[in-house]
Amino acid sequence: LLKAILFDLDGVITDTAAYHFKAWSWLAEKYQLQLEPDVETRLKGISRLDSLKIILQENDLPVGYAEEKMEKMCIEKNDYYKKLISMMTPQDILPGIEPFLKEARRADIRIGLASASQNGSYILDKIGLRSCFDTIVDPSLLIKGKPDPEIFIKCAHQLGVPLENCVGIEDAAAGVEAINAAGILSVGIGSDIELKAAQIILPSTQQLKLNIF
Ligand code: B16
Ligand code: MG
């Protein structure tokens, strides 16, 4: 019996990937770093610091790159990113999400946010969906990021719903892996090649309906 839906944010509720990519590109130019062409896809669901570490490694910079410098770079990237997302409005909600949230609400299903983004709550405010969510996991308190199941397990706990009564919705391979590892029913939004590990794959958020579970 379905009692809770655990949502990823970027790529499921709204498309912030393009803004993340713009902000990383700006930072890369500032520090004369190269970005691989597929970086936008590969950084999906990966935390800010881990994303920076991946970019640095691909530029052959030492793994132990000065911690303080990385922290400064993360702040700079986020300041730039926040300027971009400050313009977001309810028009940025992905198709089908609002009716799906309403359908879930009517069926008394609890709703949680399991996003790696520390800007999750701010973005939900901007797009007018904050009040639809019963809980938001604070990603700064996590020990491990996706693909570790911690974020989804925590989200279910915060809602007080057993894992077997939850479904998790993700657009990233690392996120689907995290949902599966938590023992939660996984729904992947996007390409069935990239998300082949998902138990249910839908081409877009438009197909989200309660009767598919
Ligand atoms: P922030 P999700 C993830 O969101 C993004 O996909 C990823 O690209 C980003 O680095 C991460 O959030 C952290 O975001 O810099 O805002 O804390 O897909 O887990 O909702
Ligand atoms: Mg995502």
PDB file of C-alpha atoms and ligand atoms in Angstrom:
ATOM      1  CA  LEU A   1       0.000   0.000   0.000  1.00  0.00           C
ATOM      2  CA  LEU A   2       1.387   3.342  -1.050  1.00  0.00           C
ATOM      3  CA  LYS A   3       1.601   5.848   1.808  1.00  0.00           C
ATOM      4  CA  ALA A   4       4.414   8.211   0.825  1.00  0.00           C
ATOM      5  CA  ILE A   5       6.108   9.595  -2.259  1.00  0.00           C
ATOM      6  CA  LEU A   6       9.741  10.698  -1.975  1.00  0.00           C
ATOM      7  CA  PHE A   7      10.694  13.188  -4.659  1.00  0.00           C
ATOM      8  CA  ASP A   8      14.032  14.164  -6.055  1.00  0.00           C
ATOM      9  CA  LEU A   9      14.027  17.877  -7.019  1.00  0.00           C
ATOM     10  CA  ASP A  10      16.301  18.645  -9.944  1.00  0.00           C
ATOM     11  CA  GLY A  11      14.957  16.861 -13.036  1.00  0.00           C
ATOM     12  CA  VAL A  12      11.736  15.691 -11.351  1.00  0.00           C
ATOM     13  CA  ILE A  13       9.994  18.731  -9.849  1.00  0.00           C
ATOM     14  CA  THR A  14      11.842  21.341 -11.881  1.00  0.00           C
ATOM     15  CA  ASP A  15      14.818  21.516 -14.217  1.00  0.00           C
ATOM     16  CA  THR A  16      17.672  23.188 -12.396  1.00  0.00           C
ATOM     17  CA  ALA A  17      20.373  21.147 -14.188  1.00  0.00           C
ATOM     18  CA  ALA A  18      20.811  23.855 -16.814  1.00  0.00           C
ATOM     19  CA  TYR A  19      21.370  26.477 -14.085  1.00  0.00           C
ATOM     20  CA  HIS A  20      23.848  24.224 -12.276  1.00  0.00           C
ATOM     21  CA  PHE A  21      25.682  23.745 -15.562  1.00  0.00           C
ATOM     22  CA  LYS A  22      25.768  27.497 -16.227  1.00  0.00           C
ATOM     23  CA  ALA A  23      27.179  28.128 -12.770  1.00  0.00           C
ATOM     24  CA  TRP A  24      29.825  25.388 -13.081  1.00  0.00           C
ATOM     25  CA  SER A  25      30.791  26.741 -16.514  1.00  0.00           C
ATOM     26  CA  TRP A  26      31.222  30.219 -15.033  1.00  0.00           C
ATOM     27  CA  LEU A  27      33.408  28.839 -12.233  1.00  0.00           C
ATOM     28  CA  ALA A  28      35.442  26.730 -14.658  1.00  0.00           C
ATOM     29  CA  GLU A  29      36.183  29.764 -16.772  1.00  0.00           C
ATOM     30  CA  LYS A  30      37.203  31.795 -13.738  1.00  0.00           C
ATOM     31  CA  TYR A  31      39.690  29.105 -12.591  1.00  0.00           C
ATOM     32  CA  GLN A  32      40.699  28.020 -16.102  1.00  0.00           C
ATOM     33  CA  LEU A  33      39.347  24.508 -15.737  1.00  0.00           C
ATOM     34  CA  GLN A  34      38.030  22.352 -18.576  1.00  0.00           C
ATOM     35  CA  LEU A  35      34.543  20.815 -18.381  1.00  0.00           C
ATOM     36  CA  GLU A  36      33.911  17.498 -20.134  1.00  0.00           C
ATOM     37  CA  PRO A  37      30.968  17.760 -22.571  1.00  0.00           C
ATOM     38  CA  ASP A  38      28.840  15.229 -20.641  1.00  0.00           C
ATOM     39  CA  VAL A  39      29.431  16.879 -17.254  1.00  0.00           C
ATOM     40  CA  GLU A  40      25.832  18.156 -16.983  1.00  0.00           C
ATOM     41  CA  THR A  41      24.465  14.590 -16.969  1.00  0.00           C
ATOM     42  CA  ARG A  42      27.179  13.129 -14.785  1.00  0.00           C
ATOM     43  CA  LEU A  43      26.810  15.689 -11.982  1.00  0.00           C
ATOM     44  CA  LYS A  44      23.065  15.039 -11.634  1.00  0.00           C
ATOM     45  CA  GLY A  45      22.225  14.193  -8.038  1.00  0.00           C
ATOM     46  CA  ILE A  46      25.855  14.634  -6.922  1.00  0.00           C
ATOM     47  CA  SER A  47      26.469  17.082  -4.048  1.00  0.00           C
ATOM     48  CA  ARG A  48      28.139  20.431  -4.674  1.00  0.00           C
ATOM     49  CA  LEU A  49      31.493  19.501  -3.119  1.00  0.00           C
ATOM     50  CA  ASP A  50      31.580  16.072  -4.763  1.00  0.00           C
ATOM     51  CA  SER A  51      30.767  17.708  -8.111  1.00  0.00           C
ATOM     52  CA  LEU A  52      33.692  20.094  -7.686  1.00  0.00           C
ATOM     53  CA  LYS A  53      35.991  17.207  -6.762  1.00  0.00           C
ATOM     54  CA  ILE A  54      34.994  15.380  -9.963  1.00  0.00           C
ATOM     55  CA  ILE A  55      35.717  18.494 -12.051  1.00  0.00           C
ATOM     56  CA  LEU A  56      39.099  18.995 -10.355  1.00  0.00           C
ATOM     57  CA  GLN A  57      40.076  15.352 -10.841  1.00  0.00           C
ATOM     58  CA  GLU A  58      39.216  15.558 -14.522  1.00  0.00           C
ATOM     59  CA  ASN A  59      41.601  18.511 -14.724  1.00  0.00           C
ATOM     60  CA  ASP A  60      44.362  16.375 -13.188  1.00  0.00           C
ATOM     61  CA  LEU A  61      44.425  18.405 -10.015  1.00  0.00           C
ATOM     62  CA  PRO A  62      45.432  16.497  -6.855  1.00  0.00           C
ATOM     63  CA  VAL A  63      42.679  14.718  -4.905  1.00  0.00           C
ATOM     64  CA  GLY A  64      43.867  16.549  -1.780  1.00  0.00           C
ATOM     65  CA  TYR A  65      43.354  19.980  -3.399  1.00  0.00           C
ATOM     66  CA  ALA A  66      43.315  22.541  -0.571  1.00  0.00           C
ATOM     67  CA  GLU A  67      40.088  22.164   1.423  1.00  0.00           C
ATOM     68  CA  GLU A  68      39.702  25.903   1.999  1.00  0.00           C
ATOM     69  CA  LYS A  69      40.099  26.661  -1.662  1.00  0.00           C
ATOM     70  CA  MET A  70      37.427  24.095  -2.550  1.00  0.00           C
ATOM     71  CA  GLU A  71      35.095  25.589   0.035  1.00  0.00           C
ATOM     72  CA  LYS A  72      35.597  29.055  -1.445  1.00  0.00           C
ATOM     73  CA  MET A  73      34.954  27.743  -4.948  1.00  0.00           C
ATOM     74  CA  CYS A  74      31.735  26.032  -3.789  1.00  0.00           C
ATOM     75  CA  ILE A  75      30.498  29.297  -2.257  1.00  0.00           C
ATOM     76  CA  GLU A  76      31.307  31.206  -5.434  1.00  0.00           C
ATOM     77  CA  LYS A  77      29.504  28.635  -7.580  1.00  0.00           C
ATOM     78  CA  ASN A  78      26.487  28.736  -5.288  1.00  0.00           C
ATOM     79  CA  ASP A  79      26.329  32.554  -5.203  1.00  0.00           C
ATOM     80  CA  TYR A  80      26.239  32.579  -8.991  1.00  0.00           C
ATOM     81  CA  TYR A  81      23.675  29.730  -9.052  1.00  0.00           C
ATOM     82  CA  LYS A  82      21.438  31.528  -6.549  1.00  0.00           C
ATOM     83  CA  LYS A  83      21.278  34.582  -8.790  1.00  0.00           C
ATOM     84  CA  LEU A  84      20.075  32.343 -11.613  1.00  0.00           C
ATOM     85  CA  ILE A  85      17.430  30.519  -9.556  1.00  0.00           C
ATOM     86  CA  SER A  86      16.149  33.726  -7.931  1.00  0.00           C
ATOM     87  CA  MET A  87      14.235  34.295 -11.194  1.00  0.00           C
ATOM     88  CA  MET A  88      12.364  30.963 -10.962  1.00  0.00           C
ATOM     89  CA  THR A  89       8.546  31.028 -10.877  1.00  0.00           C
ATOM     90  CA  PRO A  90       5.709  28.438 -10.814  1.00  0.00           C
ATOM     91  CA  GLN A  91       6.101  28.300 -14.598  1.00  0.00           C
ATOM     92  CA  ASP A  92       9.299  26.313 -13.976  1.00  0.00           C
ATOM     93  CA  ILE A  93       7.397  23.339 -12.522  1.00  0.00           C
ATOM     94  CA  LEU A  94       7.760  20.307 -14.801  1.00  0.00           C
ATOM     95  CA  PRO A  95       4.613  19.131 -16.638  1.00  0.00           C
ATOM     96  CA  GLY A  96       2.298  16.831 -14.717  1.00  0.00           C
ATOM     97  CA  ILE A  97       3.845  17.516 -11.304  1.00  0.00           C
ATOM     98  CA  GLU A  98       1.133  19.809  -9.948  1.00  0.00           C
ATOM     99  CA  PRO A  99      -1.808  17.498 -10.807  1.00  0.00           C
ATOM    100  CA  PHE A 100       0.184  14.521  -9.480  1.00  0.00           C
ATOM    101  CA  LEU A 101       0.861  16.293  -6.166  1.00  0.00           C
ATOM    102  CA  LYS A 102      -2.842  17.172  -5.897  1.00  0.00           C
ATOM    103  CA  GLU A 103      -3.871  13.590  -6.665  1.00  0.00           C
ATOM    104  CA  ALA A 104      -1.496  12.320  -3.969  1.00  0.00           C
ATOM    105  CA  ARG A 105      -2.787  14.863  -1.469  1.00  0.00           C
ATOM    106  CA  ARG A 106      -6.403  13.807  -2.116  1.00  0.00           C
ATOM    107  CA  ALA A 107      -5.412  10.177  -1.535  1.00  0.00           C
ATOM    108  CA  ASP A 108      -3.845  11.126   1.816  1.00  0.00           C
ATOM    109  CA  ILE A 109      -0.357  10.216   0.667  1.00  0.00           C
ATOM    110  CA  ARG A 110       2.548  11.897   2.460  1.00  0.00           C
ATOM    111  CA  ILE A 111       5.053  13.851   0.382  1.00  0.00           C
ATOM    112  CA  GLY A 112       8.773  14.302   1.029  1.00  0.00           C
ATOM    113  CA  LEU A 113      11.747  15.923  -0.668  1.00  0.00           C
ATOM    114  CA  ALA A 114      14.938  13.858  -0.965  1.00  0.00           C
ATOM    115  CA  SER A 115      17.168  16.234  -2.901  1.00  0.00           C
ATOM    116  CA  ALA A 116      20.936  16.601  -2.664  1.00  0.00           C
ATOM    117  CA  SER A 117      20.446  20.338  -3.101  1.00  0.00           C
ATOM    118  CA  GLN A 118      20.925  22.661  -0.160  1.00  0.00           C
ATOM    119  CA  ASN A 119      18.749  25.102  -2.104  1.00  0.00           C
ATOM    120  CA  GLY A 120      15.774  22.710  -2.198  1.00  0.00           C
ATOM    121  CA  SER A 121      13.573  24.581   0.238  1.00  0.00           C
ATOM    122  CA  TYR A 122      14.341  27.940  -1.416  1.00  0.00           C
ATOM    123  CA  ILE A 123      13.489  26.545  -4.866  1.00  0.00           C
ATOM    124  CA  LEU A 124      10.193  25.066  -3.616  1.00  0.00           C
ATOM    125  CA  ASP A 125       9.322  28.518  -2.242  1.00  0.00           C
ATOM    126  CA  LYS A 126      10.161  30.170  -5.563  1.00  0.00           C
ATOM    127  CA  ILE A 127       8.007  27.788  -7.599  1.00  0.00           C
ATOM    128  CA  GLY A 128       5.178  27.895  -5.051  1.00  0.00           C
ATOM    129  CA  LEU A 129       5.229  24.238  -3.986  1.00  0.00           C
ATOM    130  CA  ARG A 130       6.663  24.520  -0.471  1.00  0.00           C
ATOM    131  CA  SER A 131       3.285  23.890   1.203  1.00  0.00           C
ATOM    132  CA  CYS A 132       2.758  20.634  -0.751  1.00  0.00           C
ATOM    133  CA  PHE A 133       5.680  18.996   1.073  1.00  0.00           C
ATOM    134  CA  ASP A 134       5.293  17.388   4.499  1.00  0.00           C
ATOM    135  CA  THR A 135       9.055  17.125   4.969  1.00  0.00           C
ATOM    136  CA  ILE A 136      12.385  18.104   3.414  1.00  0.00           C
ATOM    137  CA  VAL A 137      15.597  16.226   4.184  1.00  0.00           C
ATOM    138  CA  ASP A 138      18.451  18.573   5.107  1.00  0.00           C
ATOM    139  CA  PRO A 139      21.263  17.298   2.864  1.00  0.00           C
ATOM    140  CA  SER A 140      23.935  19.061   4.942  1.00  0.00           C
ATOM    141  CA  LEU A 141      23.258  16.547   7.751  1.00  0.00           C
ATOM    142  CA  LEU A 142      23.869  13.469   5.596  1.00  0.00           C
ATOM    143  CA  ILE A 143      26.950  11.323   6.028  1.00  0.00           C
ATOM    144  CA  LYS A 144      26.845  10.002   2.464  1.00  0.00           C
ATOM    145  CA  GLY A 145      25.240  11.341  -0.697  1.00  0.00           C
ATOM    146  CA  LYS A 146      23.429   9.459  -3.474  1.00  0.00           C
ATOM    147  CA  PRO A 147      23.970   6.606  -4.541  1.00  0.00           C
ATOM    148  CA  ASP A 148      23.999   5.849  -0.797  1.00  0.00           C
ATOM    149  CA  PRO A 149      20.412   5.130   0.366  1.00  0.00           C
ATOM    150  CA  GLU A 150      20.695   7.402   3.447  1.00  0.00           C
ATOM    151  CA  ILE A 151      18.723  10.361   2.031  1.00  0.00           C
ATOM    152  CA  PHE A 152      15.719   8.215   1.037  1.00  0.00           C
ATOM    153  CA  ILE A 153      15.723   6.238   4.290  1.00  0.00           C
ATOM    154  CA  LYS A 154      15.850   9.499   6.239  1.00  0.00           C
ATOM    155  CA  CYS A 155      13.035  11.016   4.201  1.00  0.00           C
ATOM    156  CA  ALA A 156      10.781   8.000   4.913  1.00  0.00           C
ATOM    157  CA  HIS A 157      11.662   8.175   8.627  1.00  0.00           C
ATOM    158  CA  GLN A 158      10.895  11.890   8.765  1.00  0.00           C
ATOM    159  CA  LEU A 159       7.448  11.093   7.341  1.00  0.00           C
ATOM    160  CA  GLY A 160       6.999   8.165   9.723  1.00  0.00           C
ATOM    161  CA  VAL A 161       6.230   5.762   6.854  1.00  0.00           C
ATOM    162  CA  PRO A 162       7.791   2.262   6.500  1.00  0.00           C
ATOM    163  CA  LEU A 163      10.102   1.867   3.484  1.00  0.00           C
ATOM    164  CA  GLU A 164       7.839  -0.773   1.902  1.00  0.00           C
ATOM    165  CA  ASN A 165       5.026   1.788   1.713  1.00  0.00           C
ATOM    166  CA  CYS A 166       7.127   4.373  -0.138  1.00  0.00           C
ATOM    167  CA  VAL A 167       7.945   5.113  -3.733  1.00  0.00           C
ATOM    168  CA  GLY A 168      10.964   7.208  -4.798  1.00  0.00           C
ATOM    169  CA  ILE A 169      11.090   9.266  -7.992  1.00  0.00           C
ATOM    170  CA  GLU A 170      14.430  10.154  -9.614  1.00  0.00           C
ATOM    171  CA  ASP A 171      15.930  11.339 -12.894  1.00  0.00           C
ATOM    172  CA  ALA A 172      19.548  10.370 -12.150  1.00  0.00           C
ATOM    173  CA  ALA A 173      21.218   6.957 -12.177  1.00  0.00           C
ATOM    174  CA  ALA A 174      22.865   7.672  -8.799  1.00  0.00           C
ATOM    175  CA  GLY A 175      19.440   8.507  -7.364  1.00  0.00           C
ATOM    176  CA  VAL A 176      17.753   5.356  -8.699  1.00  0.00           C
ATOM    177  CA  GLU A 177      20.607   3.329  -7.204  1.00  0.00           C
ATOM    178  CA  ALA A 178      20.002   5.052  -3.841  1.00  0.00           C
ATOM    179  CA  ILE A 179      16.246   4.284  -3.918  1.00  0.00           C
ATOM    180  CA  ASN A 180      16.876   0.631  -4.811  1.00  0.00           C
ATOM    181  CA  ALA A 181      19.483   0.287  -2.066  1.00  0.00           C
ATOM    182  CA  ALA A 182      16.927   1.642   0.422  1.00  0.00           C
ATOM    183  CA  GLY A 183      14.508  -1.121  -0.589  1.00  0.00           C
ATOM    184  CA  ILE A 184      12.010   1.420  -1.900  1.00  0.00           C
ATOM    185  CA  LEU A 185      10.066   1.083  -5.173  1.00  0.00           C
ATOM    186  CA  SER A 186      12.015   3.137  -7.729  1.00  0.00           C
ATOM    187  CA  VAL A 187      10.619   5.252 -10.530  1.00  0.00           C
ATOM    188  CA  GLY A 188      13.049   6.667 -13.091  1.00  0.00           C
ATOM    189  CA  ILE A 189      12.138   9.665 -15.215  1.00  0.00           C
ATOM    190  CA  GLY A 190      14.052   9.766 -18.483  1.00  0.00           C
ATOM    191  CA  SER A 191      16.023   7.425 -20.698  1.00  0.00           C
ATOM    192  CA  ASP A 192      15.520   3.689 -20.177  1.00  0.00           C
ATOM    193  CA  ILE A 193      19.179   3.093 -21.035  1.00  0.00           C
ATOM    194  CA  GLU A 194      20.521   5.495 -18.413  1.00  0.00           C
ATOM    195  CA  LEU A 195      17.921   4.485 -15.795  1.00  0.00           C
ATOM    196  CA  LYS A 196      17.694   0.760 -16.526  1.00  0.00           C
ATOM    197  CA  ALA A 197      17.996  -0.063 -12.810  1.00  0.00           C
ATOM    198  CA  ALA A 198      14.645   1.614 -12.052  1.00  0.00           C
ATOM    199  CA  GLN A 199      11.657  -0.678 -11.392  1.00  0.00           C
ATOM    200  CA  ILE A 200       9.350   1.645 -13.322  1.00  0.00           C
ATOM    201  CA  ILE A 201      10.658   3.939 -16.090  1.00  0.00           C
ATOM    202  CA  LEU A 202       8.613   6.818 -17.480  1.00  0.00           C
ATOM    203  CA  PRO A 203       9.726   9.051 -20.354  1.00  0.00           C
ATOM    204  CA  SER A 204       8.616  12.219 -18.557  1.00  0.00           C
ATOM    205  CA  THR A 205       6.937  13.601 -15.435  1.00  0.00           C
ATOM    206  CA  GLN A 206       3.757  13.952 -17.476  1.00  0.00           C
ATOM    207  CA  GLN A 207       3.082  10.209 -17.093  1.00  0.00           C
ATOM    208  CA  LEU A 208       3.094  10.339 -13.276  1.00  0.00           C
ATOM    209  CA  LYS A 209      -0.281   9.064 -12.001  1.00  0.00           C
ATOM    210  CA  LEU A 210      -1.142   7.138  -8.848  1.00  0.00           C
ATOM    211  CA  ASN A 211      -2.569   4.183 -10.790  1.00  0.00           C
ATOM    212  CA  ILE A 212       0.870   3.173 -12.149  1.00  0.00           C
ATOM    213  CA  PHE A 213       2.013   1.958  -8.719  1.00  0.00           C
TER     214      PHE A 213
HETATM  215  P1  B16 B   1      23.246  22.509  -4.449  1.00  0.00           P
HETATM  216  P2  B16 B   1      18.838  16.698  -6.897  1.00  0.00           P
HETATM  217  C1  B16 B   1      21.209  17.934  -7.118  1.00  0.00           C
HETATM  218  O1  B16 B   1      19.813  17.986  -7.044  1.00  0.00           O
HETATM  219  C2  B16 B   1      21.660  18.330  -8.522  1.00  0.00           C
HETATM  220  O2  B16 B   1      21.211  17.374  -9.460  1.00  0.00           O
HETATM  221  C3  B16 B   1      23.163  18.388  -8.558  1.00  0.00           C
HETATM  222  O3  B16 B   1      23.605  18.758  -9.845  1.00  0.00           O
HETATM  223  C4  B16 B   1      23.645  19.400  -7.511  1.00  0.00           C
HETATM  224  O4  B16 B   1      25.063  19.481  -7.490  1.00  0.00           O
HETATM  225  C5  B16 B   1      23.123  18.973  -6.143  1.00  0.00           C
HETATM  226  O5  B16 B   1      21.707  18.895  -6.185  1.00  0.00           O
HETATM  227  C6  B16 B   1      23.535  19.957  -5.049  1.00  0.00           C
HETATM  228  O6  B16 B   1      22.867  21.162  -5.235  1.00  0.00           O
HETATM  229  O7  B16 B   1      24.525  23.031  -4.997  1.00  0.00           O
HETATM  230  O8  B16 B   1      22.055  23.400  -4.741  1.00  0.00           O
HETATM  231  O9  B16 B   1      23.343  22.157  -2.975  1.00  0.00           O
HETATM  232  O10 B16 B   1      18.783  16.066  -8.265  1.00  0.00           O
HETATM  233  O11 B16 B   1      19.379  15.780  -5.824  1.00  0.00           O
HETATM  234  O12 B16 B   1      17.533  17.335  -6.524  1.00  0.00           O
HETATM  235 MG    MG B   2      17.719  14.894  -9.936  1.00  0.00          MG
END
